[in-house]
Amino acid sequence: KDNNAIIWQGESLIDGGPTVAIISGLTSPSKNGKTGPMAQVDIIRSDVHPYEAVKLGLDHSICGDCPFRDKPCYVNVAFGPAMKYKAMLNGNIPVMTPEQAGAMLKPKGIGCRTGAYGDPFVVPLEIWQRLHQAADTFSTSYSHQWQRPDFDPGLFEYSMASVDPYNTVEQLRALHPTVRYYRVTKTYDDIDPSTEVRCPSKNDAGERVLQCADCKLCNGSVKAKNVVIVENG
């Protein structure tokens, strides 16, 4: 009956801050207009409200040095992350193993947005392995932490490398020559058609034409071109 569950609690792999990973959509998939019906995992500080974490800079535990922390992040922490934090404080979110949560997703055949808020690197890789093996479905996920010396490339099975004007493709290729990436850009004019494809979620008129639940291009292990999206796209 539970739509949400805590699937991991521990110290952030970025800076050791107290952190929790909460999955939603176990019984009622997300109605997010961009992703469509998918499960969502938010990674938040377990000791402070997400808004306060951003205000105090404690969101470093879950976002690391992501360049968009100091810019308008696409996630409004006052909604999903804040609601999950409040529910957790009130004791309304049960603890499940990743296998239990994955088993609830499997018969539904829906994907999982791993890191709807927060970077998936924060959570030990084995948690994602256990969740996705039990769910037997695809993920959409991005990590900015691929420049860290302790980054585990095994995460690329589930997550794409996130690149942007500050963490470039050239820097990524020097460290991880073959992995797929998700690139944020100012304009689609700079796409390299031999290796990149425009995110197909919107048409030229800016209308939503495809949801992540149906697209599935951002599953890290998919054999496909790299995905490019304009800022706020």
PDB file of N, CA and C in Angstrom, residues 1 4 27 37 68 94 98 106 109 116 123 128 137 140 143 147-148 159 163 185 189 200 206 208 214 216 218:
ATOM      1  N   LYS A   1       0.811  -1.200   0.000  1.00  0.00           N
ATOM      2  CA  LYS A   1       0.000   0.000   0.000  1.00  0.00           C
ATOM      3  C   LYS A   1       0.852   1.261   0.000  1.00  0.00           C
ATOM      4  N   ASN A   4       5.697   5.362  -1.154  1.00  0.00           N
ATOM      5  CA  ASN A   4       7.065   5.824  -0.930  1.00  0.00           C
ATOM      6  C   ASN A   4       7.800   4.848  -0.017  1.00  0.00           C
ATOM      7  N   THR A  27       3.289   2.496  -5.947  1.00  0.00           N
ATOM      8  CA  THR A  27       1.917   2.084  -6.227  1.00  0.00           C
ATOM      9  C   THR A  27       1.220   3.025  -7.199  1.00  0.00           C
ATOM     10  N   PRO A  37       4.884   8.386 -16.534  1.00  0.00           N
ATOM     11  CA  PRO A  37       4.716   7.461 -15.411  1.00  0.00           C
ATOM     12  C   PRO A  37       5.987   6.669 -15.106  1.00  0.00           C
ATOM     13  N   PHE A  68      25.120  23.818 -11.451  1.00  0.00           N
ATOM     14  CA  PHE A  68      23.772  24.360 -11.425  1.00  0.00           C
ATOM     15  C   PHE A  68      23.242  24.557 -10.001  1.00  0.00           C
ATOM     16  N   PRO A  94       7.940   4.128   5.124  1.00  0.00           N
ATOM     17  CA  PRO A  94       8.558   2.911   5.643  1.00  0.00           C
ATOM     18  C   PRO A  94       9.946   2.690   5.051  1.00  0.00           C
ATOM     19  N   PRO A  98      16.194  -2.342  -1.235  1.00  0.00           N
ATOM     20  CA  PRO A  98      16.074  -2.059  -2.677  1.00  0.00           C
ATOM     21  C   PRO A  98      15.366  -3.193  -3.417  1.00  0.00           C
ATOM     22  N   LYS A 106       8.480  -4.142 -10.618  1.00  0.00           N
ATOM     23  CA  LYS A 106       8.622  -5.096 -11.734  1.00  0.00           C
ATOM     24  C   LYS A 106       7.319  -5.420 -12.449  1.00  0.00           C
ATOM     25  N   GLY A 109       6.263  -2.657 -14.816  1.00  0.00           N
ATOM     26  CA  GLY A 109       7.083  -2.428 -16.009  1.00  0.00           C
ATOM     27  C   GLY A 109       7.470  -0.981 -16.213  1.00  0.00           C
ATOM     28  N   ALA A 116      16.021  11.929  -9.110  1.00  0.00           N
ATOM     29  CA  ALA A 116      15.118  13.013  -9.513  1.00  0.00           C
ATOM     30  C   ALA A 116      15.600  14.307  -8.872  1.00  0.00           C
ATOM     31  N   VAL A 123      24.932   7.736  -3.330  1.00  0.00           N
ATOM     32  CA  VAL A 123      24.468   6.467  -2.774  1.00  0.00           C
ATOM     33  C   VAL A 123      25.380   5.336  -3.261  1.00  0.00           C
ATOM     34  N   TRP A 128      21.831   0.814  -6.160  1.00  0.00           N
ATOM     35  CA  TRP A 128      21.208   0.920  -7.491  1.00  0.00           C
ATOM     36  C   TRP A 128      21.213  -0.438  -8.191  1.00  0.00           C
ATOM     37  N   THR A 137      14.036  -3.193 -15.025  1.00  0.00           N
ATOM     38  CA  THR A 137      13.524  -2.155 -15.908  1.00  0.00           C
ATOM     39  C   THR A 137      14.612  -1.112 -16.150  1.00  0.00           C
ATOM     40  N   THR A 140      16.525   6.377 -15.818  1.00  0.00           N
ATOM     41  CA  THR A 140      17.041   7.620 -16.388  1.00  0.00           C
ATOM     42  C   THR A 140      17.790   8.309 -15.257  1.00  0.00           C
ATOM     43  N   SER A 143      24.935  11.859 -13.671  1.00  0.00           N
ATOM     44  CA  SER A 143      25.874  12.168 -12.594  1.00  0.00           C
ATOM     45  C   SER A 143      26.906  13.191 -13.055  1.00  0.00           C
ATOM     46  N   GLN A 147      34.370  13.293 -12.512  1.00  0.00           N
ATOM     47  CA  GLN A 147      35.760  13.756 -12.416  1.00  0.00           C
ATOM     48  C   GLN A 147      36.412  13.394 -11.077  1.00  0.00           C
ATOM     49  N   ARG A 148      35.637  12.906 -10.138  1.00  0.00           N
ATOM     50  CA  ARG A 148      36.187  12.542  -8.845  1.00  0.00           C
ATOM     51  C   ARG A 148      37.104  11.320  -8.970  1.00  0.00           C
ATOM     52  N   SER A 159      23.530   5.333 -15.194  1.00  0.00           N
ATOM     53  CA  SER A 159      23.545   6.795 -15.277  1.00  0.00           C
ATOM     54  C   SER A 159      24.394   7.274 -16.454  1.00  0.00           C
ATOM     55  N   VAL A 163      27.282  16.542 -18.665  1.00  0.00           N
ATOM     56  CA  VAL A 163      28.278  17.527 -19.098  1.00  0.00           C
ATOM     57  C   VAL A 163      27.581  18.831 -19.466  1.00  0.00           C
ATOM     58  N   THR A 185      23.190  22.586 -23.196  1.00  0.00           N
ATOM     59  CA  THR A 185      23.767  23.587 -24.082  1.00  0.00           C
ATOM     60  C   THR A 185      22.843  24.801 -24.189  1.00  0.00           C
ATOM     61  N   ASP A 189      22.352  24.349 -32.149  1.00  0.00           N
ATOM     62  CA  ASP A 189      23.210  24.551 -33.320  1.00  0.00           C
ATOM     63  C   ASP A 189      24.582  23.901 -33.156  1.00  0.00           C
ATOM     64  N   PRO A 200      14.519  14.364 -27.659  1.00  0.00           N
ATOM     65  CA  PRO A 200      13.287  14.398 -28.464  1.00  0.00           C
ATOM     66  C   PRO A 200      12.034  14.761 -27.680  1.00  0.00           C
ATOM     67  N   GLY A 206       8.434  23.967 -29.141  1.00  0.00           N
ATOM     68  CA  GLY A 206       8.497  23.893 -27.690  1.00  0.00           C
ATOM     69  C   GLY A 206       7.392  23.073 -27.066  1.00  0.00           C
ATOM     70  N   ARG A 208       5.594  19.591 -25.826  1.00  0.00           N
ATOM     71  CA  ARG A 208       5.981  18.266 -25.349  1.00  0.00           C
ATOM     72  C   ARG A 208       5.400  17.209 -26.284  1.00  0.00           C
ATOM     73  N   ASP A 214       8.591   6.760 -22.338  1.00  0.00           N
ATOM     74  CA  ASP A 214       8.498   6.112 -23.649  1.00  0.00           C
ATOM     75  C   ASP A 214       9.799   6.214 -24.432  1.00  0.00           C
ATOM     76  N   LYS A 216      13.292   6.508 -23.290  1.00  0.00           N
ATOM     77  CA  LYS A 216      14.280   5.592 -22.704  1.00  0.00           C
ATOM     78  C   LYS A 216      15.710   5.798 -23.216  1.00  0.00           C
ATOM     79  N   CYS A 218      17.864   7.887 -22.181  1.00  0.00           N
ATOM     80  CA  CYS A 218      18.783   8.276 -21.109  1.00  0.00           C
ATOM     81  C   CYS A 218      19.107   7.146 -20.143  1.00  0.00           C
TER      82      CYS A 218
END
